[in-house]
Amino acid sequence: MADEPSTFARLERVASSAASVVAPLSVISALLFYFGYASSRAQYEYFGVDVDTIGLSTQDYVMRSPGPLLTPLLALLLLAVAVAALNELIRRRVAAAFADGKDPAPAVRDRSRRRLRRDRQLARAVVGAGYAVLLAGVALILAYGSLLNWPYYPLVTPLTLALGAALVLYGRRIDRLLDPRGAGRRPMAMSLVLVLGVSVFWATATFAQWSGRGSAEELALTIDRLPSVILDTTEPLHLTARNVAEEVLPPSEGQTYRYRYRNLRLLIQGRDRLFLVPGGQWSAEHSTLVVPMDGDVRLQFQFQNDPPFEVEPP
């Protein structure tokens, strides 16, 4: 019985450690899902398909998120490295100034006080500039109705808010470093951190949408790279795309498929249906064909046009 409290204590520590790991992983998974969903939605919307009709799973969206997230993550990492290097440089400068302030020579102490005063003024100027940029971001939000058609609004606005909040936070941090006796206002700092986090999330989501749209436009220019499909149906489809060839199959005993369509490409496969697009050069008259995977259609996937590489026998 004496070991029972210690056993419970160990279990509590294990549970606490597991919770500290599971919670961040859940947040990261949710973020990856959202960015993958935003990118996929913009990509397939270009082809006239609502991504919700495809039936992709949560894992599919998570696996699609690294592409649109790669560039903003690299930018944030490089920015973090630059800020860390700048912060280390400033800390060394401040530490040297405080050390000179304890020097027995009056001239050295005066020079240290002047340096600290200039640095404090610079830090407060950074805070003031940050508040100005932050107000500019707020003005952009208030002008949403007038700037709605500006294509760069969804990216410029969050970046402006993030830059303003970051400048204020960093300027206040340097000011506290120069004057440790000054008490910072914690609620204000927490509000700025929230503004920074939400703005970075907004900007990254916008970039994910743009990435999906760009991928769709690139795919439309190289549509023939997609798998080629021959589609047999029992009824005519009356497609609007002119470059899809329709062929009437000759009647035969036991043959239920009467029409054959060529020059179709597989855009994506859903749970129980295929999404086909016309091959060849992109045209505004093209549309996406939704084909259920049942007995009413027959599909053939063609080989690539390039022949396999043949190795000559020795």
PDB file of C-alpha atoms in Angstrom:
ATOM      1  CA  MET A   1       0.000   0.000   0.000  1.00  0.00           C
ATOM      2  CA  ALA A   2       2.928   2.318   0.576  1.00  0.00           C
ATOM      3  CA  ASP A   3       3.842   2.118  -3.120  1.00  0.00           C
ATOM      4  CA  GLU A   4       0.317   3.020  -4.262  1.00  0.00           C
ATOM      5  CA  PRO A   5       0.705   6.830  -4.067  1.00  0.00           C
ATOM      6  CA  SER A   6       4.006   6.701  -5.927  1.00  0.00           C
ATOM      7  CA  THR A   7       2.383   4.512  -8.617  1.00  0.00           C
ATOM      8  CA  PHE A   8      -0.464   6.987  -9.024  1.00  0.00           C
ATOM      9  CA  ALA A   9       2.065   9.817  -9.148  1.00  0.00           C
ATOM     10  CA  ARG A  10       3.980   8.097 -11.938  1.00  0.00           C
ATOM     11  CA  LEU A  11       0.773   7.457 -13.861  1.00  0.00           C
ATOM     12  CA  GLU A  12      -0.195  11.104 -13.521  1.00  0.00           C
ATOM     13  CA  ARG A  13       3.220  12.173 -14.820  1.00  0.00           C
ATOM     14  CA  VAL A  14       2.931   9.779 -17.765  1.00  0.00           C
ATOM     15  CA  ALA A  15      -0.588  11.025 -18.550  1.00  0.00           C
ATOM     16  CA  SER A  16       0.562  14.626 -18.320  1.00  0.00           C
ATOM     17  CA  SER A  17       3.495  13.950 -20.640  1.00  0.00           C
ATOM     18  CA  ALA A  18       1.251  12.143 -23.120  1.00  0.00           C
ATOM     19  CA  ALA A  19      -1.250  15.010 -23.086  1.00  0.00           C
ATOM     20  CA  SER A  20       1.531  17.533 -23.709  1.00  0.00           C
ATOM     21  CA  VAL A  21       2.511  15.555 -26.820  1.00  0.00           C
ATOM     22  CA  VAL A  22      -0.953  14.638 -28.113  1.00  0.00           C
ATOM     23  CA  ALA A  23      -2.349  18.174 -27.904  1.00  0.00           C
ATOM     24  CA  PRO A  24       0.300  19.780 -30.179  1.00  0.00           C
ATOM     25  CA  LEU A  25       0.047  16.834 -32.588  1.00  0.00           C
ATOM     26  CA  SER A  26      -3.734  17.317 -32.781  1.00  0.00           C
ATOM     27  CA  VAL A  27      -3.314  21.018 -33.496  1.00  0.00           C
ATOM     28  CA  ILE A  28      -0.682  20.325 -36.162  1.00  0.00           C
ATOM     29  CA  SER A  29      -2.887  17.677 -37.789  1.00  0.00           C
ATOM     30  CA  ALA A  30      -5.847  20.064 -37.813  1.00  0.00           C
ATOM     31  CA  LEU A  31      -3.726  22.802 -39.408  1.00  0.00           C
ATOM     32  CA  LEU A  32      -2.350  20.409 -42.038  1.00  0.00           C
ATOM     33  CA  PHE A  33      -5.887  19.261 -42.821  1.00  0.00           C
ATOM     34  CA  TYR A  34      -7.130  22.834 -43.205  1.00  0.00           C
ATOM     35  CA  PHE A  35      -4.311  23.966 -45.491  1.00  0.00           C
ATOM     36  CA  GLY A  36      -4.597  20.808 -47.586  1.00  0.00           C
ATOM     37  CA  TYR A  37      -8.343  21.359 -47.853  1.00  0.00           C
ATOM     38  CA  ALA A  38      -7.967  25.034 -48.813  1.00  0.00           C
ATOM     39  CA  SER A  39      -5.425  24.206 -51.519  1.00  0.00           C
ATOM     40  CA  SER A  40      -7.443  21.283 -52.917  1.00  0.00           C
ATOM     41  CA  ARG A  41     -10.651  23.285 -52.911  1.00  0.00           C
ATOM     42  CA  ALA A  42      -9.074  26.083 -54.961  1.00  0.00           C
ATOM     43  CA  GLN A  43      -7.426  23.583 -57.318  1.00  0.00           C
ATOM     44  CA  TYR A  44     -10.533  21.586 -58.225  1.00  0.00           C
ATOM     45  CA  GLU A  45     -12.785  24.617 -58.195  1.00  0.00           C
ATOM     46  CA  TYR A  46     -10.856  25.718 -61.284  1.00  0.00           C
ATOM     47  CA  PHE A  47     -12.204  22.608 -63.059  1.00  0.00           C
ATOM     48  CA  GLY A  48     -15.739  23.272 -61.822  1.00  0.00           C
ATOM     49  CA  VAL A  49     -15.661  20.572 -59.139  1.00  0.00           C
ATOM     50  CA  ASP A  50     -16.607  21.075 -55.518  1.00  0.00           C
ATOM     51  CA  VAL A  51     -13.925  19.228 -53.577  1.00  0.00           C
ATOM     52  CA  ASP A  52     -16.552  17.977 -51.103  1.00  0.00           C
ATOM     53  CA  THR A  53     -18.134  15.886 -53.871  1.00  0.00           C
ATOM     54  CA  ILE A  54     -14.878  13.999 -54.479  1.00  0.00           C
ATOM     55  CA  GLY A  55     -14.898  12.361 -51.070  1.00  0.00           C
ATOM     56  CA  LEU A  56     -11.262  12.760 -50.093  1.00  0.00           C
ATOM     57  CA  SER A  57     -10.360  11.553 -46.618  1.00  0.00           C
ATOM     58  CA  THR A  58      -8.685  13.488 -43.832  1.00  0.00           C
ATOM     59  CA  GLN A  59      -5.437  11.676 -44.589  1.00  0.00           C
ATOM     60  CA  ASP A  60      -5.688  12.742 -48.245  1.00  0.00           C
ATOM     61  CA  TYR A  61      -5.926  16.391 -47.266  1.00  0.00           C
ATOM     62  CA  VAL A  62      -3.051  16.070 -44.786  1.00  0.00           C
ATOM     63  CA  MET A  63      -0.873  14.452 -47.470  1.00  0.00           C
ATOM     64  CA  ARG A  64      -1.685  17.301 -49.874  1.00  0.00           C
ATOM     65  CA  SER A  65      -0.707  20.045 -47.403  1.00  0.00           C
ATOM     66  CA  PRO A  66       3.144  19.953 -47.641  1.00  0.00           C
ATOM     67  CA  GLY A  67       3.125  21.395 -51.158  1.00  0.00           C
ATOM     68  CA  PRO A  68       1.306  24.672 -50.408  1.00  0.00           C
ATOM     69  CA  LEU A  69       2.946  24.943 -46.971  1.00  0.00           C
ATOM     70  CA  LEU A  70       6.548  24.494 -48.117  1.00  0.00           C
ATOM     71  CA  THR A  71       7.190  28.079 -49.242  1.00  0.00           C
ATOM     72  CA  PRO A  72       5.593  29.884 -46.244  1.00  0.00           C
ATOM     73  CA  LEU A  73       7.268  27.485 -43.802  1.00  0.00           C
ATOM     74  CA  LEU A  74      10.683  28.097 -45.364  1.00  0.00           C
ATOM     75  CA  ALA A  75      10.047  31.854 -45.271  1.00  0.00           C
ATOM     76  CA  LEU A  76       9.054  31.682 -41.585  1.00  0.00           C
ATOM     77  CA  LEU A  77      12.108  29.563 -40.724  1.00  0.00           C
ATOM     78  CA  LEU A  78      14.482  31.957 -42.487  1.00  0.00           C
ATOM     79  CA  LEU A  79      12.796  34.900 -40.781  1.00  0.00           C
ATOM     80  CA  ALA A  80      13.114  33.151 -37.413  1.00  0.00           C
ATOM     81  CA  VAL A  81      16.838  32.590 -38.026  1.00  0.00           C
ATOM     82  CA  ALA A  82      17.306  36.253 -38.945  1.00  0.00           C
ATOM     83  CA  VAL A  83      15.400  37.436 -35.864  1.00  0.00           C
ATOM     84  CA  ALA A  84      17.380  35.069 -33.620  1.00  0.00           C
ATOM     85  CA  ALA A  85      20.681  36.377 -35.014  1.00  0.00           C
ATOM     86  CA  LEU A  86      19.541  39.986 -34.576  1.00  0.00           C
ATOM     87  CA  ASN A  87      18.343  39.276 -31.043  1.00  0.00           C
ATOM     88  CA  GLU A  88      21.689  37.717 -30.094  1.00  0.00           C
ATOM     89  CA  LEU A  89      23.529  40.742 -31.481  1.00  0.00           C
ATOM     90  CA  ILE A  90      21.321  43.150 -29.527  1.00  0.00           C
ATOM     91  CA  ARG A  91      21.677  41.161 -26.301  1.00  0.00           C
ATOM     92  CA  ARG A  92      25.453  41.261 -26.595  1.00  0.00           C
ATOM     93  CA  ARG A  93      25.351  44.991 -27.237  1.00  0.00           C
ATOM     94  CA  VAL A  94      23.117  45.588 -24.209  1.00  0.00           C
ATOM     95  CA  ALA A  95      25.245  43.325 -21.989  1.00  0.00           C
ATOM     96  CA  ALA A  96      28.380  45.228 -23.029  1.00  0.00           C
ATOM     97  CA  ALA A  97      26.653  48.552 -22.310  1.00  0.00           C
ATOM     98  CA  PHE A  98      25.606  47.403 -18.817  1.00  0.00           C
ATOM     99  CA  ALA A  99      29.136  46.167 -18.168  1.00  0.00           C
ATOM    100  CA  ASP A 100      30.559  49.546 -19.206  1.00  0.00           C
ATOM    101  CA  GLY A 101      28.055  51.199 -16.878  1.00  0.00           C
ATOM    102  CA  LYS A 102      29.868  49.615 -13.940  1.00  0.00           C
ATOM    103  CA  ASP A 103      33.288  50.743 -15.117  1.00  0.00           C
ATOM    104  CA  PRO A 104      35.170  52.929 -12.614  1.00  0.00           C
ATOM    105  CA  ALA A 105      36.035  55.454 -15.326  1.00  0.00           C
ATOM    106  CA  PRO A 106      33.361  58.241 -15.483  1.00  0.00           C
ATOM    107  CA  ALA A 107      33.831  58.697 -19.253  1.00  0.00           C
ATOM    108  CA  VAL A 108      33.075  55.032 -19.917  1.00  0.00           C
ATOM    109  CA  ARG A 109      29.971  55.144 -17.701  1.00  0.00           C
ATOM    110  CA  ASP A 110      28.694  58.277 -19.468  1.00  0.00           C
ATOM    111  CA  ARG A 111      29.237  56.684 -22.863  1.00  0.00           C
ATOM    112  CA  SER A 112      27.327  53.596 -21.689  1.00  0.00           C
ATOM    113  CA  ARG A 113      24.377  55.674 -20.476  1.00  0.00           C
ATOM    114  CA  ARG A 114      24.221  57.557 -23.778  1.00  0.00           C
ATOM    115  CA  ARG A 115      24.304  54.303 -25.719  1.00  0.00           C
ATOM    116  CA  LEU A 116      21.521  52.805 -23.593  1.00  0.00           C
ATOM    117  CA  ARG A 117      19.461  55.979 -23.983  1.00  0.00           C
ATOM    118  CA  ARG A 118      19.815  55.896 -27.787  1.00  0.00           C
ATOM    119  CA  ASP A 119      18.955  52.200 -27.911  1.00  0.00           C
ATOM    120  CA  ARG A 120      15.893  52.782 -25.730  1.00  0.00           C
ATOM    121  CA  GLN A 121      14.746  55.589 -28.031  1.00  0.00           C
ATOM    122  CA  LEU A 122      15.277  53.309 -31.030  1.00  0.00           C
ATOM    123  CA  ALA A 123      13.273  50.524 -29.388  1.00  0.00           C
ATOM    124  CA  ARG A 124      10.403  52.903 -28.656  1.00  0.00           C
ATOM    125  CA  ALA A 125      10.577  54.163 -32.241  1.00  0.00           C
ATOM    126  CA  VAL A 126      10.192  50.551 -33.397  1.00  0.00           C
ATOM    127  CA  VAL A 127       7.151  50.203 -31.141  1.00  0.00           C
ATOM    128  CA  GLY A 128       5.669  53.397 -32.568  1.00  0.00           C
ATOM    129  CA  ALA A 129       6.300  52.214 -36.135  1.00  0.00           C
ATOM    130  CA  GLY A 130       4.681  48.892 -35.266  1.00  0.00           C
ATOM    131  CA  TYR A 131       1.540  50.601 -33.973  1.00  0.00           C
ATOM    132  CA  ALA A 132       1.411  52.689 -37.171  1.00  0.00           C
ATOM    133  CA  VAL A 133       1.646  49.579 -39.357  1.00  0.00           C
ATOM    134  CA  LEU A 134      -0.945  47.869 -37.157  1.00  0.00           C
ATOM    135  CA  LEU A 135      -3.331  50.773 -37.644  1.00  0.00           C
ATOM    136  CA  ALA A 136      -2.766  50.541 -41.394  1.00  0.00           C
ATOM    137  CA  GLY A 137      -3.818  46.879 -41.221  1.00  0.00           C
ATOM    138  CA  VAL A 138      -6.930  47.814 -39.246  1.00  0.00           C
ATOM    139  CA  ALA A 139      -7.706  50.442 -41.908  1.00  0.00           C
ATOM    140  CA  LEU A 140      -7.444  47.754 -44.588  1.00  0.00           C
ATOM    141  CA  ILE A 141      -9.933  45.613 -42.678  1.00  0.00           C
ATOM    142  CA  LEU A 142     -12.354  48.520 -42.353  1.00  0.00           C
ATOM    143  CA  ALA A 143     -11.989  49.221 -46.096  1.00  0.00           C
ATOM    144  CA  TYR A 144     -12.899  45.631 -46.983  1.00  0.00           C
ATOM    145  CA  GLY A 145     -15.988  46.666 -48.945  1.00  0.00           C
ATOM    146  CA  SER A 146     -14.027  49.079 -51.149  1.00  0.00           C
ATOM    147  CA  LEU A 147     -10.987  46.800 -51.648  1.00  0.00           C
ATOM    148  CA  LEU A 148     -12.888  43.559 -52.095  1.00  0.00           C
ATOM    149  CA  ASN A 149     -11.927  43.259 -55.788  1.00  0.00           C
ATOM    150  CA  TRP A 150      -8.238  43.957 -55.157  1.00  0.00           C
ATOM    151  CA  PRO A 151      -6.589  40.560 -55.844  1.00  0.00           C
ATOM    152  CA  TYR A 152      -3.768  41.063 -53.317  1.00  0.00           C
ATOM    153  CA  TYR A 153      -6.042  42.132 -50.455  1.00  0.00           C
ATOM    154  CA  PRO A 154      -6.204  38.655 -48.792  1.00  0.00           C
ATOM    155  CA  LEU A 155      -2.395  38.596 -48.553  1.00  0.00           C
ATOM    156  CA  VAL A 156      -1.432  42.239 -47.983  1.00  0.00           C
ATOM    157  CA  THR A 157      -3.883  42.722 -45.102  1.00  0.00           C
ATOM    158  CA  PRO A 158      -2.705  39.829 -42.883  1.00  0.00           C
ATOM    159  CA  LEU A 159       0.951  40.542 -43.657  1.00  0.00           C
ATOM    160  CA  THR A 160       0.454  44.176 -42.630  1.00  0.00           C
ATOM    161  CA  LEU A 161      -1.194  43.143 -39.364  1.00  0.00           C
ATOM    162  CA  ALA A 162       1.503  40.538 -38.686  1.00  0.00           C
ATOM    163  CA  LEU A 163       4.324  43.003 -39.362  1.00  0.00           C
ATOM    164  CA  GLY A 164       2.778  45.620 -37.085  1.00  0.00           C
ATOM    165  CA  ALA A 165       2.216  43.182 -34.239  1.00  0.00           C
ATOM    166  CA  ALA A 166       5.730  41.722 -34.618  1.00  0.00           C
ATOM    167  CA  LEU A 167       7.354  45.175 -34.531  1.00  0.00           C
ATOM    168  CA  VAL A 168       5.442  46.176 -31.410  1.00  0.00           C
ATOM    169  CA  LEU A 169       6.238  42.920 -29.630  1.00  0.00           C
ATOM    170  CA  TYR A 170       9.924  43.016 -30.512  1.00  0.00           C
ATOM    171  CA  GLY A 171      10.300  46.711 -29.694  1.00  0.00           C
ATOM    172  CA  ARG A 172       8.676  46.152 -26.292  1.00  0.00           C
ATOM    173  CA  ARG A 173      10.965  43.178 -25.677  1.00  0.00           C
ATOM    174  CA  ILE A 174      14.084  45.232 -26.424  1.00  0.00           C
ATOM    175  CA  ASP A 175      12.777  48.076 -24.274  1.00  0.00           C
ATOM    176  CA  ARG A 176      12.336  45.677 -21.325  1.00  0.00           C
ATOM    177  CA  LEU A 177      15.820  44.309 -21.974  1.00  0.00           C
ATOM    178  CA  LEU A 178      17.257  47.829 -21.776  1.00  0.00           C
ATOM    179  CA  ASP A 179      15.202  48.717 -18.701  1.00  0.00           C
ATOM    180  CA  PRO A 180      14.520  45.539 -16.664  1.00  0.00           C
ATOM    181  CA  ARG A 181      12.744  47.574 -14.004  1.00  0.00           C
ATOM    182  CA  GLY A 182       9.970  48.524 -16.421  1.00  0.00           C
ATOM    183  CA  ALA A 183       6.913  46.313 -15.993  1.00  0.00           C
ATOM    184  CA  GLY A 184       5.360  45.151 -19.253  1.00  0.00           C
ATOM    185  CA  ARG A 185       1.611  44.973 -19.715  1.00  0.00           C
ATOM    186  CA  ARG A 186       0.842  41.288 -20.092  1.00  0.00           C
ATOM    187  CA  PRO A 187      -2.720  41.555 -21.523  1.00  0.00           C
ATOM    188  CA  MET A 188      -1.442  43.854 -24.278  1.00  0.00           C
ATOM    189  CA  ALA A 189       1.354  41.407 -25.146  1.00  0.00           C
ATOM    190  CA  MET A 190      -1.078  38.477 -25.263  1.00  0.00           C
ATOM    191  CA  SER A 191      -3.413  40.424 -27.555  1.00  0.00           C
ATOM    192  CA  LEU A 192      -0.542  41.220 -29.897  1.00  0.00           C
ATOM    193  CA  VAL A 193       0.544  37.568 -29.920  1.00  0.00           C
ATOM    194  CA  LEU A 194      -3.002  36.551 -30.873  1.00  0.00           C
ATOM    195  CA  VAL A 195      -3.084  39.158 -33.656  1.00  0.00           C
ATOM    196  CA  LEU A 196       0.265  37.879 -34.934  1.00  0.00           C
ATOM    197  CA  GLY A 197      -0.830  34.229 -34.858  1.00  0.00           C
ATOM    198  CA  VAL A 198      -4.173  34.842 -36.560  1.00  0.00           C
ATOM    199  CA  SER A 199      -2.546  37.046 -39.217  1.00  0.00           C
ATOM    200  CA  VAL A 200       0.105  34.434 -40.023  1.00  0.00           C
ATOM    201  CA  PHE A 201      -2.634  31.788 -40.252  1.00  0.00           C
ATOM    202  CA  TRP A 202      -4.669  34.036 -42.581  1.00  0.00           C
ATOM    203  CA  ALA A 203      -1.684  34.770 -44.835  1.00  0.00           C
ATOM    204  CA  THR A 204      -0.712  31.084 -44.989  1.00  0.00           C
ATOM    205  CA  ALA A 205      -4.280  30.045 -45.838  1.00  0.00           C
ATOM    206  CA  THR A 206      -4.339  32.627 -48.631  1.00  0.00           C
ATOM    207  CA  PHE A 207      -1.047  31.307 -49.976  1.00  0.00           C
ATOM    208  CA  ALA A 208      -2.451  27.756 -49.852  1.00  0.00           C
ATOM    209  CA  GLN A 209      -5.456  28.854 -51.924  1.00  0.00           C
ATOM    210  CA  TRP A 210      -3.219  30.621 -54.440  1.00  0.00           C
ATOM    211  CA  SER A 211      -0.989  27.555 -54.596  1.00  0.00           C
ATOM    212  CA  GLY A 212      -3.972  25.355 -55.392  1.00  0.00           C
ATOM    213  CA  ARG A 213      -5.179  27.740 -58.081  1.00  0.00           C
ATOM    214  CA  GLY A 214      -1.700  27.936 -59.599  1.00  0.00           C
ATOM    215  CA  SER A 215      -1.419  24.139 -59.620  1.00  0.00           C
ATOM    216  CA  ALA A 216      -4.758  23.931 -61.437  1.00  0.00           C
ATOM    217  CA  GLU A 217      -3.698  26.436 -64.104  1.00  0.00           C
ATOM    218  CA  GLU A 218      -0.404  24.629 -64.612  1.00  0.00           C
ATOM    219  CA  LEU A 219      -2.237  21.309 -64.876  1.00  0.00           C
ATOM    220  CA  ALA A 220      -4.662  22.767 -67.443  1.00  0.00           C
ATOM    221  CA  LEU A 221      -1.694  23.711 -69.653  1.00  0.00           C
ATOM    222  CA  THR A 222      -0.229  20.199 -69.393  1.00  0.00           C
ATOM    223  CA  ILE A 223      -3.458  18.212 -69.249  1.00  0.00           C
ATOM    224  CA  ASP A 224      -2.091  15.441 -71.468  1.00  0.00           C
ATOM    225  CA  ARG A 225       0.217  14.344 -68.643  1.00  0.00           C
ATOM    226  CA  LEU A 226      -2.800  12.896 -66.867  1.00  0.00           C
ATOM    227  CA  PRO A 227      -3.747   9.224 -67.448  1.00  0.00           C
ATOM    228  CA  SER A 228      -5.556   8.688 -70.750  1.00  0.00           C
ATOM    229  CA  VAL A 229      -8.989   7.056 -70.520  1.00  0.00           C
ATOM    230  CA  ILE A 230     -11.268   5.380 -73.072  1.00  0.00           C
ATOM    231  CA  LEU A 231     -14.866   5.495 -71.871  1.00  0.00           C
ATOM    232  CA  ASP A 232     -17.618   3.152 -73.088  1.00  0.00           C
ATOM    233  CA  THR A 233     -21.232   3.962 -72.211  1.00  0.00           C
ATOM    234  CA  THR A 234     -24.688   2.593 -72.906  1.00  0.00           C
ATOM    235  CA  GLU A 235     -26.153   6.014 -73.742  1.00  0.00           C
ATOM    236  CA  PRO A 236     -24.756   9.034 -75.629  1.00  0.00           C
ATOM    237  CA  LEU A 237     -23.238  11.699 -73.378  1.00  0.00           C
ATOM    238  CA  HIS A 238     -23.682  14.762 -75.639  1.00  0.00           C
ATOM    239  CA  LEU A 239     -20.409  16.317 -74.464  1.00  0.00           C
ATOM    240  CA  THR A 240     -19.693  19.971 -75.244  1.00  0.00           C
ATOM    241  CA  ALA A 241     -15.942  19.501 -75.713  1.00  0.00           C
ATOM    242  CA  ARG A 242     -15.177  19.277 -79.428  1.00  0.00           C
ATOM    243  CA  ASN A 243     -11.880  17.433 -79.053  1.00  0.00           C
ATOM    244  CA  VAL A 244     -13.508  14.387 -77.409  1.00  0.00           C
ATOM    245  CA  ALA A 245     -14.126  11.842 -80.151  1.00  0.00           C
ATOM    246  CA  GLU A 246     -17.377   9.864 -80.061  1.00  0.00           C
ATOM    247  CA  GLU A 247     -17.595   6.482 -81.765  1.00  0.00           C
ATOM    248  CA  VAL A 248     -20.700   4.321 -82.192  1.00  0.00           C
ATOM    249  CA  LEU A 249     -19.794   0.712 -81.489  1.00  0.00           C
ATOM    250  CA  PRO A 250     -21.191  -1.941 -83.835  1.00  0.00           C
ATOM    251  CA  PRO A 251     -23.992  -4.005 -82.270  1.00  0.00           C
ATOM    252  CA  SER A 252     -23.085  -7.499 -81.218  1.00  0.00           C
ATOM    253  CA  GLU A 253     -24.600 -10.237 -79.107  1.00  0.00           C
ATOM    254  CA  GLY A 254     -24.277  -9.552 -75.396  1.00  0.00           C
ATOM    255  CA  GLN A 255     -22.809  -6.105 -76.001  1.00  0.00           C
ATOM    256  CA  THR A 256     -24.453  -3.469 -73.800  1.00  0.00           C
ATOM    257  CA  TYR A 257     -22.041  -0.632 -74.472  1.00  0.00           C
ATOM    258  CA  ARG A 258     -22.932   1.327 -77.601  1.00  0.00           C
ATOM    259  CA  TYR A 259     -20.777   4.473 -77.471  1.00  0.00           C
ATOM    260  CA  ARG A 260     -17.031   4.973 -77.061  1.00  0.00           C
ATOM    261  CA  TYR A 261     -15.323   8.239 -76.124  1.00  0.00           C
ATOM    262  CA  ARG A 262     -11.614   8.958 -76.591  1.00  0.00           C
ATOM    263  CA  ASN A 263      -9.257  11.772 -75.570  1.00  0.00           C
ATOM    264  CA  LEU A 264     -10.413  11.892 -71.974  1.00  0.00           C
ATOM    265  CA  ARG A 265      -8.036  12.313 -69.037  1.00  0.00           C
ATOM    266  CA  LEU A 266      -8.411  11.210 -65.424  1.00  0.00           C
ATOM    267  CA  LEU A 267      -8.399  14.296 -63.202  1.00  0.00           C
ATOM    268  CA  ILE A 268      -8.948  12.502 -59.879  1.00  0.00           C
ATOM    269  CA  GLN A 269     -10.637   9.414 -58.494  1.00  0.00           C
ATOM    270  CA  GLY A 270     -13.123   9.770 -55.665  1.00  0.00           C
ATOM    271  CA  ARG A 271     -14.647   7.089 -53.483  1.00  0.00           C
ATOM    272  CA  ASP A 272     -17.138   5.751 -56.043  1.00  0.00           C
ATOM    273  CA  ARG A 273     -16.687   7.962 -59.081  1.00  0.00           C
ATOM    274  CA  LEU A 274     -14.116   9.256 -61.540  1.00  0.00           C
ATOM    275  CA  PHE A 275     -13.660  12.844 -62.657  1.00  0.00           C
ATOM    276  CA  LEU A 276     -12.634  13.066 -66.302  1.00  0.00           C
ATOM    277  CA  VAL A 277     -11.569  16.121 -68.318  1.00  0.00           C
ATOM    278  CA  PRO A 278     -10.988  16.519 -72.069  1.00  0.00           C
ATOM    279  CA  GLY A 279      -7.424  16.149 -73.250  1.00  0.00           C
ATOM    280  CA  GLY A 280      -5.548  18.386 -75.630  1.00  0.00           C
ATOM    281  CA  GLN A 281      -5.405  22.170 -75.511  1.00  0.00           C
ATOM    282  CA  TRP A 282      -7.385  23.846 -72.751  1.00  0.00           C
ATOM    283  CA  SER A 283     -10.600  25.622 -73.783  1.00  0.00           C
ATOM    284  CA  ALA A 284     -13.278  27.540 -71.909  1.00  0.00           C
ATOM    285  CA  GLU A 285     -15.918  25.182 -73.310  1.00  0.00           C
ATOM    286  CA  HIS A 286     -14.405  22.196 -71.516  1.00  0.00           C
ATOM    287  CA  SER A 287     -16.209  20.676 -68.555  1.00  0.00           C
ATOM    288  CA  THR A 288     -15.504  17.942 -66.044  1.00  0.00           C
ATOM    289  CA  LEU A 289     -17.297  14.646 -66.589  1.00  0.00           C
ATOM    290  CA  VAL A 290     -18.339  12.739 -63.449  1.00  0.00           C
ATOM    291  CA  VAL A 291     -18.469   9.003 -64.100  1.00  0.00           C
ATOM    292  CA  PRO A 292     -19.848   6.581 -61.480  1.00  0.00           C
ATOM    293  CA  MET A 293     -17.888   3.351 -61.126  1.00  0.00           C
ATOM    294  CA  ASP A 294     -20.748   0.937 -61.798  1.00  0.00           C
ATOM    295  CA  GLY A 295     -21.977  -1.328 -64.575  1.00  0.00           C
ATOM    296  CA  ASP A 296     -23.231   1.495 -66.792  1.00  0.00           C
ATOM    297  CA  VAL A 297     -19.748   2.445 -67.986  1.00  0.00           C
ATOM    298  CA  ARG A 298     -16.553   0.674 -68.979  1.00  0.00           C
ATOM    299  CA  LEU A 299     -13.132   2.223 -68.640  1.00  0.00           C
ATOM    300  CA  GLN A 300      -9.828   1.506 -70.349  1.00  0.00           C
ATOM    301  CA  PHE A 301      -6.597   3.189 -69.298  1.00  0.00           C
ATOM    302  CA  GLN A 302      -4.136   3.602 -72.143  1.00  0.00           C
ATOM    303  CA  PHE A 303      -0.387   3.140 -72.105  1.00  0.00           C
ATOM    304  CA  GLN A 304       1.876   6.175 -72.347  1.00  0.00           C
ATOM    305  CA  ASN A 305       2.919   7.131 -75.863  1.00  0.00           C
ATOM    306  CA  ASP A 306       6.637   6.651 -75.141  1.00  0.00           C
ATOM    307  CA  PRO A 307       7.793   3.057 -75.776  1.00  0.00           C
ATOM    308  CA  PRO A 308       9.693   1.288 -73.012  1.00  0.00           C
ATOM    309  CA  PHE A 309      13.461   1.422 -73.027  1.00  0.00           C
ATOM    310  CA  GLU A 310      14.892  -1.722 -74.591  1.00  0.00           C
ATOM    311  CA  VAL A 311      18.197  -3.149 -73.441  1.00  0.00           C
ATOM    312  CA  GLU A 312      20.162  -4.872 -76.173  1.00  0.00           C
ATOM    313  CA  PRO A 313      21.389  -8.358 -75.249  1.00  0.00           C
ATOM    314  CA  PRO A 314      25.164  -8.698 -74.918  1.00  0.00           C
TER     315      PRO A 314
END
